[in-house]
PDB file of C-alpha atoms and ligand atoms in Angstrom:
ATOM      1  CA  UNK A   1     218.548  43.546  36.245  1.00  0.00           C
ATOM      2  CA  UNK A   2     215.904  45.796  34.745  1.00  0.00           C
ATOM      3  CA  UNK A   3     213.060  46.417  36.801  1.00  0.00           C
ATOM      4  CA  UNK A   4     210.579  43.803  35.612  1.00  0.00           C
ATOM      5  CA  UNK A   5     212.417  40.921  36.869  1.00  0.00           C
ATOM      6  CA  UNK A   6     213.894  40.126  39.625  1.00  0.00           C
ATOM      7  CA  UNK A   7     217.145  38.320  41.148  1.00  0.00           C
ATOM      8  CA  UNK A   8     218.843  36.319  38.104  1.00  0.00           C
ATOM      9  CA  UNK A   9     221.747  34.286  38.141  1.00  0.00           C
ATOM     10  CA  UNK A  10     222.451  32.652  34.538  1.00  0.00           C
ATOM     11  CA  UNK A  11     224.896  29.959  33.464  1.00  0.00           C
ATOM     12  CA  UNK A  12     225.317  29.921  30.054  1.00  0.00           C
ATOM     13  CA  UNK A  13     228.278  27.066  28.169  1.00  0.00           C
ATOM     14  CA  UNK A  14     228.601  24.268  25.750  1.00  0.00           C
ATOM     15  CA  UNK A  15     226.517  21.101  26.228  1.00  0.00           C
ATOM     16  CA  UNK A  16     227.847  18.837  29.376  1.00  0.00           C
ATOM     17  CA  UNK A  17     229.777  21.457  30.981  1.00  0.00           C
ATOM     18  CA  UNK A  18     228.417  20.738  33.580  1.00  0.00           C
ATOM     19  CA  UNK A  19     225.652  23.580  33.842  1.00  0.00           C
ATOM     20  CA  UNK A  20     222.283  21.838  35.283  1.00  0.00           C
ATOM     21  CA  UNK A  21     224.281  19.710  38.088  1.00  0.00           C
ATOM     22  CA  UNK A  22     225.804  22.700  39.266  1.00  0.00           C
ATOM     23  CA  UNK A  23     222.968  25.385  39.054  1.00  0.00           C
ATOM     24  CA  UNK A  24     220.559  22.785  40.627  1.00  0.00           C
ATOM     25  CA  UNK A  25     223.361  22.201  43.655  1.00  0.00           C
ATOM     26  CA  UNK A  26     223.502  26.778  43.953  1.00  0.00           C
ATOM     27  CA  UNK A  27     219.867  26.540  43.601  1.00  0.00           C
ATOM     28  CA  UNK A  28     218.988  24.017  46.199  1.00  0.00           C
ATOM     29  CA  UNK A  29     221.670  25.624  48.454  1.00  0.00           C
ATOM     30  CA  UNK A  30     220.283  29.796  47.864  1.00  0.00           C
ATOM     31  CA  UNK A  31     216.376  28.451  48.142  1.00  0.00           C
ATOM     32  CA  UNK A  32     216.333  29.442  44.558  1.00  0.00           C
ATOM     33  CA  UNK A  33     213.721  29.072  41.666  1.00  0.00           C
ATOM     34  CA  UNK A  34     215.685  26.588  39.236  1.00  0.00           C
ATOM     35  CA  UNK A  35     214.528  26.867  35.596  1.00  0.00           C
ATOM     36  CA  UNK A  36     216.818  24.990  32.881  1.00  0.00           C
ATOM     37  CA  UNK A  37     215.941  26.107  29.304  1.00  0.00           C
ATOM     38  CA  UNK A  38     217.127  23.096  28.035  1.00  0.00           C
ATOM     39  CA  UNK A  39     214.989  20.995  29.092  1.00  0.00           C
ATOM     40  CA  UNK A  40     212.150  23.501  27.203  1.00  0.00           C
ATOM     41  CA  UNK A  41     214.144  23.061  24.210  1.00  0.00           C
ATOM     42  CA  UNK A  42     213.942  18.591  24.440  1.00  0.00           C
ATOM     43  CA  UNK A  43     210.166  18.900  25.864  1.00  0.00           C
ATOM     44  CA  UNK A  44     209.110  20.032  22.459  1.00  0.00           C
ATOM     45  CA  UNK A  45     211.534  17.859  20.889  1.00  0.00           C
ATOM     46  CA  UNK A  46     209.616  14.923  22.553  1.00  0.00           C
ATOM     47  CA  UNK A  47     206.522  16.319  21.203  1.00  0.00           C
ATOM     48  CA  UNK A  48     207.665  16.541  18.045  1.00  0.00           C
ATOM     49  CA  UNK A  49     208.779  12.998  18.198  1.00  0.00           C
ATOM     50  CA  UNK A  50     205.787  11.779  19.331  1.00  0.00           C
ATOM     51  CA  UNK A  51     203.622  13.571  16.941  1.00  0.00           C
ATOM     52  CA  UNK A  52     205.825  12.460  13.808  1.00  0.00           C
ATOM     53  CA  UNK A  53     206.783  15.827  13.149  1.00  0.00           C
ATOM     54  CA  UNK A  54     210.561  15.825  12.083  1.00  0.00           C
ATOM     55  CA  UNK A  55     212.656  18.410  12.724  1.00  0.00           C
ATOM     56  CA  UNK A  56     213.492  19.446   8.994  1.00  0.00           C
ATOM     57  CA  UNK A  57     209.579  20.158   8.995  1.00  0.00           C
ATOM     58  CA  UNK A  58     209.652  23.505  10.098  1.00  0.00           C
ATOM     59  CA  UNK A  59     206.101  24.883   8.487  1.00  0.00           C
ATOM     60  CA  UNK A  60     204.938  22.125  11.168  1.00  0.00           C
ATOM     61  CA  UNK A  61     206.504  22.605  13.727  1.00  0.00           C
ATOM     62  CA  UNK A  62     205.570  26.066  14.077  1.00  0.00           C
ATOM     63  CA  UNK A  63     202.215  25.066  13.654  1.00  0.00           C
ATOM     64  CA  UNK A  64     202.842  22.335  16.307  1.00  0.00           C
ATOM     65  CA  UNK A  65     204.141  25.046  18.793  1.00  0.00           C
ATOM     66  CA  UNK A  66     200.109  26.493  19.363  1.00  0.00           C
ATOM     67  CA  UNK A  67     199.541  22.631  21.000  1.00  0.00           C
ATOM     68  CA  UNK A  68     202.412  22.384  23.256  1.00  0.00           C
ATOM     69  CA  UNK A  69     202.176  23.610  26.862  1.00  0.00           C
ATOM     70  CA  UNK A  70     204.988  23.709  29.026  1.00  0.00           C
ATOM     71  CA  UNK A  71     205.420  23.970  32.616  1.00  0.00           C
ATOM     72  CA  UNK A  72     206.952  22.958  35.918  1.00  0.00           C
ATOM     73  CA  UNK A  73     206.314  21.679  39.225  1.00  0.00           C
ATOM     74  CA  UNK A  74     208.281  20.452  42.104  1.00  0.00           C
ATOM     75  CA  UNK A  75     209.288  17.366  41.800  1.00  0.00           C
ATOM     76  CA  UNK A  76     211.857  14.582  44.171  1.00  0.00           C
ATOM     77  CA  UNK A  77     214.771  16.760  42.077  1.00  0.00           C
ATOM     78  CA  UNK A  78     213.963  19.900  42.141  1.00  0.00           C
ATOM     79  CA  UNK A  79     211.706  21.317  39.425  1.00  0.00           C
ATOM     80  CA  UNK A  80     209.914  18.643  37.138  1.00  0.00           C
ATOM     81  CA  UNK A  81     208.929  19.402  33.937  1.00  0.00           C
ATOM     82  CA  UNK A  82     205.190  18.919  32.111  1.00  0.00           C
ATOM     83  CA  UNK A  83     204.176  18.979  28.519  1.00  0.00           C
ATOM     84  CA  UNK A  84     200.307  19.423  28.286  1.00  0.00           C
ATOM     85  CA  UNK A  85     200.291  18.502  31.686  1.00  0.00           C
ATOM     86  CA  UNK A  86     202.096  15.447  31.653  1.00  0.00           C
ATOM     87  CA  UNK A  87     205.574  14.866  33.505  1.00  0.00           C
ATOM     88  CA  UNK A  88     207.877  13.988  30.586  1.00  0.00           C
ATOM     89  CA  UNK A  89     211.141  14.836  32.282  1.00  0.00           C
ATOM     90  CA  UNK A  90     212.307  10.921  32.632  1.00  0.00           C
ATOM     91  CA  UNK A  91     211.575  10.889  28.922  1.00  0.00           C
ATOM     92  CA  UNK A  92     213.758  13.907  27.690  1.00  0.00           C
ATOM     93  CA  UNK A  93     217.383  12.750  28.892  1.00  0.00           C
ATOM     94  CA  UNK A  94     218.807  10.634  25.816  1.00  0.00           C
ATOM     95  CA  UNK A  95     220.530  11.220  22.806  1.00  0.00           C
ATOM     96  CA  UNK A  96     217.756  11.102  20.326  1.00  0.00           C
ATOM     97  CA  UNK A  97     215.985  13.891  21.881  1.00  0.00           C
ATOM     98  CA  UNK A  98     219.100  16.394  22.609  1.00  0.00           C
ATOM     99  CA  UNK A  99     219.395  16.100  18.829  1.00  0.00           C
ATOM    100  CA  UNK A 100     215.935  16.924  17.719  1.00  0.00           C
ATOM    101  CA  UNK A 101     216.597  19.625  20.364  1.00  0.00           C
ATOM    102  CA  UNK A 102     219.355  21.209  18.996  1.00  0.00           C
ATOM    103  CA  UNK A 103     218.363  21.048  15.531  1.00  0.00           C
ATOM    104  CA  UNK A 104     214.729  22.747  16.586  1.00  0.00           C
ATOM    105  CA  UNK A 105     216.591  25.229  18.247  1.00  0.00           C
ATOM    106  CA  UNK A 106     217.906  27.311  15.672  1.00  0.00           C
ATOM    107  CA  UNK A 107     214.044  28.063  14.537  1.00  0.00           C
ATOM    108  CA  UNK A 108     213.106  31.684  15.501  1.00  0.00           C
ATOM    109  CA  UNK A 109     209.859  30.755  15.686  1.00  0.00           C
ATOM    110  CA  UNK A 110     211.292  28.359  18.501  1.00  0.00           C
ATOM    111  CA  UNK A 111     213.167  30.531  19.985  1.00  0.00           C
ATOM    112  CA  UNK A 112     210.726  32.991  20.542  1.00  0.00           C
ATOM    113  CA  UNK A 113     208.134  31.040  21.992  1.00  0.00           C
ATOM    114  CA  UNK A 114     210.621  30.251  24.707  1.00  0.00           C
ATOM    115  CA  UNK A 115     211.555  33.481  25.301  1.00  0.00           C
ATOM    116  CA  UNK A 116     208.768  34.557  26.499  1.00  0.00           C
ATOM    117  CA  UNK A 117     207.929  31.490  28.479  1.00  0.00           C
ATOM    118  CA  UNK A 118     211.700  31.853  30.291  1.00  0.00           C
ATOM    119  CA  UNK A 119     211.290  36.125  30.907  1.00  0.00           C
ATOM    120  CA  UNK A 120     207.823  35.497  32.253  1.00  0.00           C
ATOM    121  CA  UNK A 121     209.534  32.494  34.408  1.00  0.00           C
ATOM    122  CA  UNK A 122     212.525  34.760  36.030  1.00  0.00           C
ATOM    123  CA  UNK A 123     209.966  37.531  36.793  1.00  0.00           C
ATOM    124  CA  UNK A 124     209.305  36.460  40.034  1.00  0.00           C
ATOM    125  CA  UNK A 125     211.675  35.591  42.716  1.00  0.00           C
ATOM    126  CA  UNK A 126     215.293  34.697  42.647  1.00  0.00           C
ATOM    127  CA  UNK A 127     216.294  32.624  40.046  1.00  0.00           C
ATOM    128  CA  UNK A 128     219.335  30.638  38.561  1.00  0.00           C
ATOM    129  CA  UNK A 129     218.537  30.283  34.580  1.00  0.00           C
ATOM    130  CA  UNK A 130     220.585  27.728  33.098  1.00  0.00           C
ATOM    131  CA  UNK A 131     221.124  27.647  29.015  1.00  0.00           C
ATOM    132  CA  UNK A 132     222.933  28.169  26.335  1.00  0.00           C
ATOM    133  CA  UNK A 133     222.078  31.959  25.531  1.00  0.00           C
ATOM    134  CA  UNK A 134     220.656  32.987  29.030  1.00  0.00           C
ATOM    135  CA  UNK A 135     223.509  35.232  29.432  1.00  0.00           C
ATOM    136  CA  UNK A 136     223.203  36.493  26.252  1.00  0.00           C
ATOM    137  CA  UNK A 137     219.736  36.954  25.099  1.00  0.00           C
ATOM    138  CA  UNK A 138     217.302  35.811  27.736  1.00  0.00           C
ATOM    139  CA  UNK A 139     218.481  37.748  30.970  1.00  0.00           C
ATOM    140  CA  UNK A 140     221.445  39.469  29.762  1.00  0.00           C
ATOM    141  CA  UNK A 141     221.273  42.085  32.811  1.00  0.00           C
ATOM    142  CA  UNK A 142     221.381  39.186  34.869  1.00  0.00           C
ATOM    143  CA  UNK A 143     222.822  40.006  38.672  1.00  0.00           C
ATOM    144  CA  UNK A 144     225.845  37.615  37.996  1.00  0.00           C
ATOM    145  CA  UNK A 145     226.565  35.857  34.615  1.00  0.00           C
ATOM    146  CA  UNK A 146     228.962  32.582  34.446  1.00  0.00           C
ATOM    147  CA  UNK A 147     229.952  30.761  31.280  1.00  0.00           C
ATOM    148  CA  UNK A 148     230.721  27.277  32.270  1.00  0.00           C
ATOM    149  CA  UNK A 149     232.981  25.132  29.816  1.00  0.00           C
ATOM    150  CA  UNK A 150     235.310  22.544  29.765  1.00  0.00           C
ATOM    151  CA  UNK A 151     237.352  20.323  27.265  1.00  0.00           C
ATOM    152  CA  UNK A 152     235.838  17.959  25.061  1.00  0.00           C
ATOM    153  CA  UNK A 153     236.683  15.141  25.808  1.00  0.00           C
ATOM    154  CA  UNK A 154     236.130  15.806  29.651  1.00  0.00           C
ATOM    155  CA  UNK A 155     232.815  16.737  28.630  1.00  0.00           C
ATOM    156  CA  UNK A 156     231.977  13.566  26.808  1.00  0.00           C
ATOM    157  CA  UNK A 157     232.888  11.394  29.661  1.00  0.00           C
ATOM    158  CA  UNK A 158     231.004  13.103  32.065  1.00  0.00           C
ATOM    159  CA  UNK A 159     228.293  12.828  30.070  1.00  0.00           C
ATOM    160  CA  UNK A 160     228.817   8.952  29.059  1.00  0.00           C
ATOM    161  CA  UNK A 161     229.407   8.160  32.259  1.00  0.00           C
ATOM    162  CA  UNK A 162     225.383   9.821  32.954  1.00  0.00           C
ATOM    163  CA  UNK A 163     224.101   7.536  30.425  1.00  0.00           C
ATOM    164  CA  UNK A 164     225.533   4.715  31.249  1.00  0.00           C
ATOM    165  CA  UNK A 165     224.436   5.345  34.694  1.00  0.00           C
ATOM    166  CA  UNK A 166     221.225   5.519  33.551  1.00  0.00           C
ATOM    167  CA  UNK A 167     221.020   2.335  31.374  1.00  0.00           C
ATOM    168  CA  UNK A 168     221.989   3.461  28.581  1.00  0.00           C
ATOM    169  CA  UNK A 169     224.784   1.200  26.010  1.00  0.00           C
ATOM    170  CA  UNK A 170     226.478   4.145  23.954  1.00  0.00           C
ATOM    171  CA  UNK A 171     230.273   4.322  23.433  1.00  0.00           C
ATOM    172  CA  UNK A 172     232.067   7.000  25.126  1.00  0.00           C
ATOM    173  CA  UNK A 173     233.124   7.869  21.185  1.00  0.00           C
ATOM    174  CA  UNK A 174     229.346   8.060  19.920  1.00  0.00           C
ATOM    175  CA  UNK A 175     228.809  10.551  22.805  1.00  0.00           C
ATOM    176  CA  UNK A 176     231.658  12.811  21.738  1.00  0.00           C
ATOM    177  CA  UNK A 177     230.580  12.947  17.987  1.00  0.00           C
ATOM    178  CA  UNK A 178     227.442  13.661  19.394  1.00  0.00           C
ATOM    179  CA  UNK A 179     228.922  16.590  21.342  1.00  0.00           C
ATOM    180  CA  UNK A 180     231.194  17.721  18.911  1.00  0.00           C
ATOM    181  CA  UNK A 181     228.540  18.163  16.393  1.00  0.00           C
ATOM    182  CA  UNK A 182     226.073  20.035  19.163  1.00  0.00           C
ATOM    183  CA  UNK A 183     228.726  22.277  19.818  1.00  0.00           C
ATOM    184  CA  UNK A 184     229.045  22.503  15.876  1.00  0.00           C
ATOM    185  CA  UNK A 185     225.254  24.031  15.367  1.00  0.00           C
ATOM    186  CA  UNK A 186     225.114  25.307  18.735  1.00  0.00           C
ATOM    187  CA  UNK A 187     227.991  28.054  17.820  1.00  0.00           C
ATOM    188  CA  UNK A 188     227.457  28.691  14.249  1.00  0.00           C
ATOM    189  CA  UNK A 189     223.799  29.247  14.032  1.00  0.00           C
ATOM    190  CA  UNK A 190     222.416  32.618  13.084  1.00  0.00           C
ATOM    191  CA  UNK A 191     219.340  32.666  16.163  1.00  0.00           C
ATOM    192  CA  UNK A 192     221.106  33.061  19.176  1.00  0.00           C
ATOM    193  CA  UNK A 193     224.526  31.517  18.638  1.00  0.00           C
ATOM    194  CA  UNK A 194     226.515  30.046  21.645  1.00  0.00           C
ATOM    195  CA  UNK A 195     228.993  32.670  22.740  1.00  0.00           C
ATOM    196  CA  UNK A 196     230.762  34.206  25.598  1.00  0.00           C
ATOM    197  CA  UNK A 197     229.102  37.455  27.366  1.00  0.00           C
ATOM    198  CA  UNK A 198     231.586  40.327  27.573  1.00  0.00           C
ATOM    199  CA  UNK A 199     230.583  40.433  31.537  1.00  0.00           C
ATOM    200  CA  UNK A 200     230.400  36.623  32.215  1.00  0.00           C
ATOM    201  CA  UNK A 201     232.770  34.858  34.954  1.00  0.00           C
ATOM    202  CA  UNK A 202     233.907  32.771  32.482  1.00  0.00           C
ATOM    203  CA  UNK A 203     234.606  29.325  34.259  1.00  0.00           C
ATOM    204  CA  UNK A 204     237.193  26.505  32.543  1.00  0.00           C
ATOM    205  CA  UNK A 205     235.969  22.716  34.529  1.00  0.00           C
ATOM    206  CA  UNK A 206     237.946  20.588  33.104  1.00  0.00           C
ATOM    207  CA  UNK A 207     240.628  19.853  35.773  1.00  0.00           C
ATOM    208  CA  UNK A 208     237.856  21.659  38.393  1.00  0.00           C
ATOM    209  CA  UNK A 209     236.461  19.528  40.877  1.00  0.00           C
ATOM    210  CA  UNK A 210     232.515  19.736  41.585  1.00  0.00           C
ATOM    211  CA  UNK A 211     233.046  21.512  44.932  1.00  0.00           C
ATOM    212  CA  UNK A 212     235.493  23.764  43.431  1.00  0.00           C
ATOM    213  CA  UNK A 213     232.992  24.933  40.511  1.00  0.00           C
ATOM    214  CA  UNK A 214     230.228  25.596  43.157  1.00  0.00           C
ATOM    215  CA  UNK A 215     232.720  27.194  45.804  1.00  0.00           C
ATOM    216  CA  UNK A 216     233.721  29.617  42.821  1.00  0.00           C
ATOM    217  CA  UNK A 217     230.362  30.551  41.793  1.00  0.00           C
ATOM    218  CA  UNK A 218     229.378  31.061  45.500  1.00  0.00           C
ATOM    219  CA  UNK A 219     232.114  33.300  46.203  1.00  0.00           C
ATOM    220  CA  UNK A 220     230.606  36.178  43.074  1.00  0.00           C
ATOM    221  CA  UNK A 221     226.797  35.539  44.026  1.00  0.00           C
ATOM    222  CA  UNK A 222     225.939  39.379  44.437  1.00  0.00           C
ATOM    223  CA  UNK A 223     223.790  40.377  47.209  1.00  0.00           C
TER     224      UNK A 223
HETATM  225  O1   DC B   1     221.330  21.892  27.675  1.00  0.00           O
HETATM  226  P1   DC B   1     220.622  20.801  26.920  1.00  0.00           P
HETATM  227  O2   DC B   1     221.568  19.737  26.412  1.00  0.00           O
HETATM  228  O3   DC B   1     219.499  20.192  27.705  1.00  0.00           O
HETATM  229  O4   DC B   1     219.974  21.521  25.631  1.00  0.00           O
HETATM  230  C1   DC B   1     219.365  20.805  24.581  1.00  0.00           C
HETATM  231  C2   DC B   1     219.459  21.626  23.288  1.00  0.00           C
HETATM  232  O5   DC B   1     218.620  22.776  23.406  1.00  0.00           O
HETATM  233  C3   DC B   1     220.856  22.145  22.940  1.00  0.00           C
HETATM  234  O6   DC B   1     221.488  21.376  21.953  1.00  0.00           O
HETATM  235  C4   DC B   1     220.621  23.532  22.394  1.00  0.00           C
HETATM  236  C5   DC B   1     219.255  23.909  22.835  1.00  0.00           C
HETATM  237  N1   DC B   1     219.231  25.009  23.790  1.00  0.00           N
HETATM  238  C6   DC B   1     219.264  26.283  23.288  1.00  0.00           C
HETATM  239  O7   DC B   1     219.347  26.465  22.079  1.00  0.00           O
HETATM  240  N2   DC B   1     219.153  27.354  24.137  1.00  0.00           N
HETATM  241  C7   DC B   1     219.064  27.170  25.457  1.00  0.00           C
HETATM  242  N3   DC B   1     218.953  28.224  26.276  1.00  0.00           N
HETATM  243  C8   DC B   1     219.077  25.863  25.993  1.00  0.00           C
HETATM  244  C9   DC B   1     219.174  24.792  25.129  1.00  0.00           C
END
């Protein structure tokens, strides 16, 4: 890693692989700093929401971007995360909001604001960055780069099965369109695409079980 940051582990892969379960299980484990871009990306998509700003309005949204404030604090699971200084991170996990999310997050302007938030994050201490370009743009000289995926369909039912967990009423079918399409935008789009890094441990879950996916990332933690 160069010498402005420190210890960075980043988990990069297609949405509901899998990636914040399993970097907030290594992270908990090491005693490291968790910090999932993701949620960054919904927390301004809640904003956004809130504010009546849709996401086709990008002139706004930049504009919007000067009045949002992110951070994060510990919380019962792990790191919680604030927008102007309010926890929103019950309010971030649905459908609605990973769309605005992903559509936001093909913006450059978007993008960059991040950026800067997440390489001022990882500058301290050890970290395990979790998102889908962490290996690739945000900490690409990470210590140890994985790229966790799996099929589908697997992915959709893991991720149903969350919702539903949570309350929620959607068909396993809706949340497959849903990921299809994410994984759609997420690959194609010109800022930041979704792809593999040449030096990633590239990791397949899909007939993996939970203790196998954190045993294998373990067992290539560098020093
Ligand atoms: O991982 P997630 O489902 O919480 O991410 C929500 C959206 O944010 C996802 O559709 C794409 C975007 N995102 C991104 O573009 N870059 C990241 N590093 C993390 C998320």
């Amino acid at each position: 890693m160069s010498s402005e940051s420190n210890y960075v582990i980043a988990i990069d892969g297609p949405s509901a692989a899998g990636k914040s379960s399993i970097s907030r299980y290594i992270a908990a484990k090491k005693g490291f700093n968790y910090l999932d871009t993701g949620s960054m990306y919904r927390a301004i998509a809640f904003y956004l929401k809130e504010n009546g700003v849709s996401p086709t309005e990008v002139d706004k949204i930049v504009v919007a971007l000067k009045d949002i404030d992110i951070t994060f604090h510990p919380g019962e699971n792990g790191n919680d995360i604030y927008l102007n200084s309010v926890n929103v991170s019950g309010k971030i996990r649905n459908t609605e909001i990973a769309e605005i999310a992903s559509r936001i997050s093909a913006y450059p302007d978007v993008r960059k604001f991040l950026l800067e938030k997440q390489r001022s994050i990882i500058k301290q201490g050890k970290n395990i960055l979790e998102g889908r370009d962490t290996t690739t743009v945000v900490a690409p000289e990470a210590n140890l780069k994985v790229y966790l995926t799996a099929e589908n369909t697997v992915r959709a039912n893991r991720r149903w099965q969350e919702l539903v967990a949570a309350g929620s009423d959607i068909s396993e079918q809706e949340v497959l369109e849903s990921i299809n399409s994410r994984d759609e935008r997420d690959t194609t789009r010109k800022e930041s695409p979704l792809k593999i890094h040449p030096d990633a441990v590239v990791i397949d879950t899909t007939y993996l079980s939970f203790n196998e996916v954190a045993e294998k990332i373990l067992d290539n933690l560098p020093e």
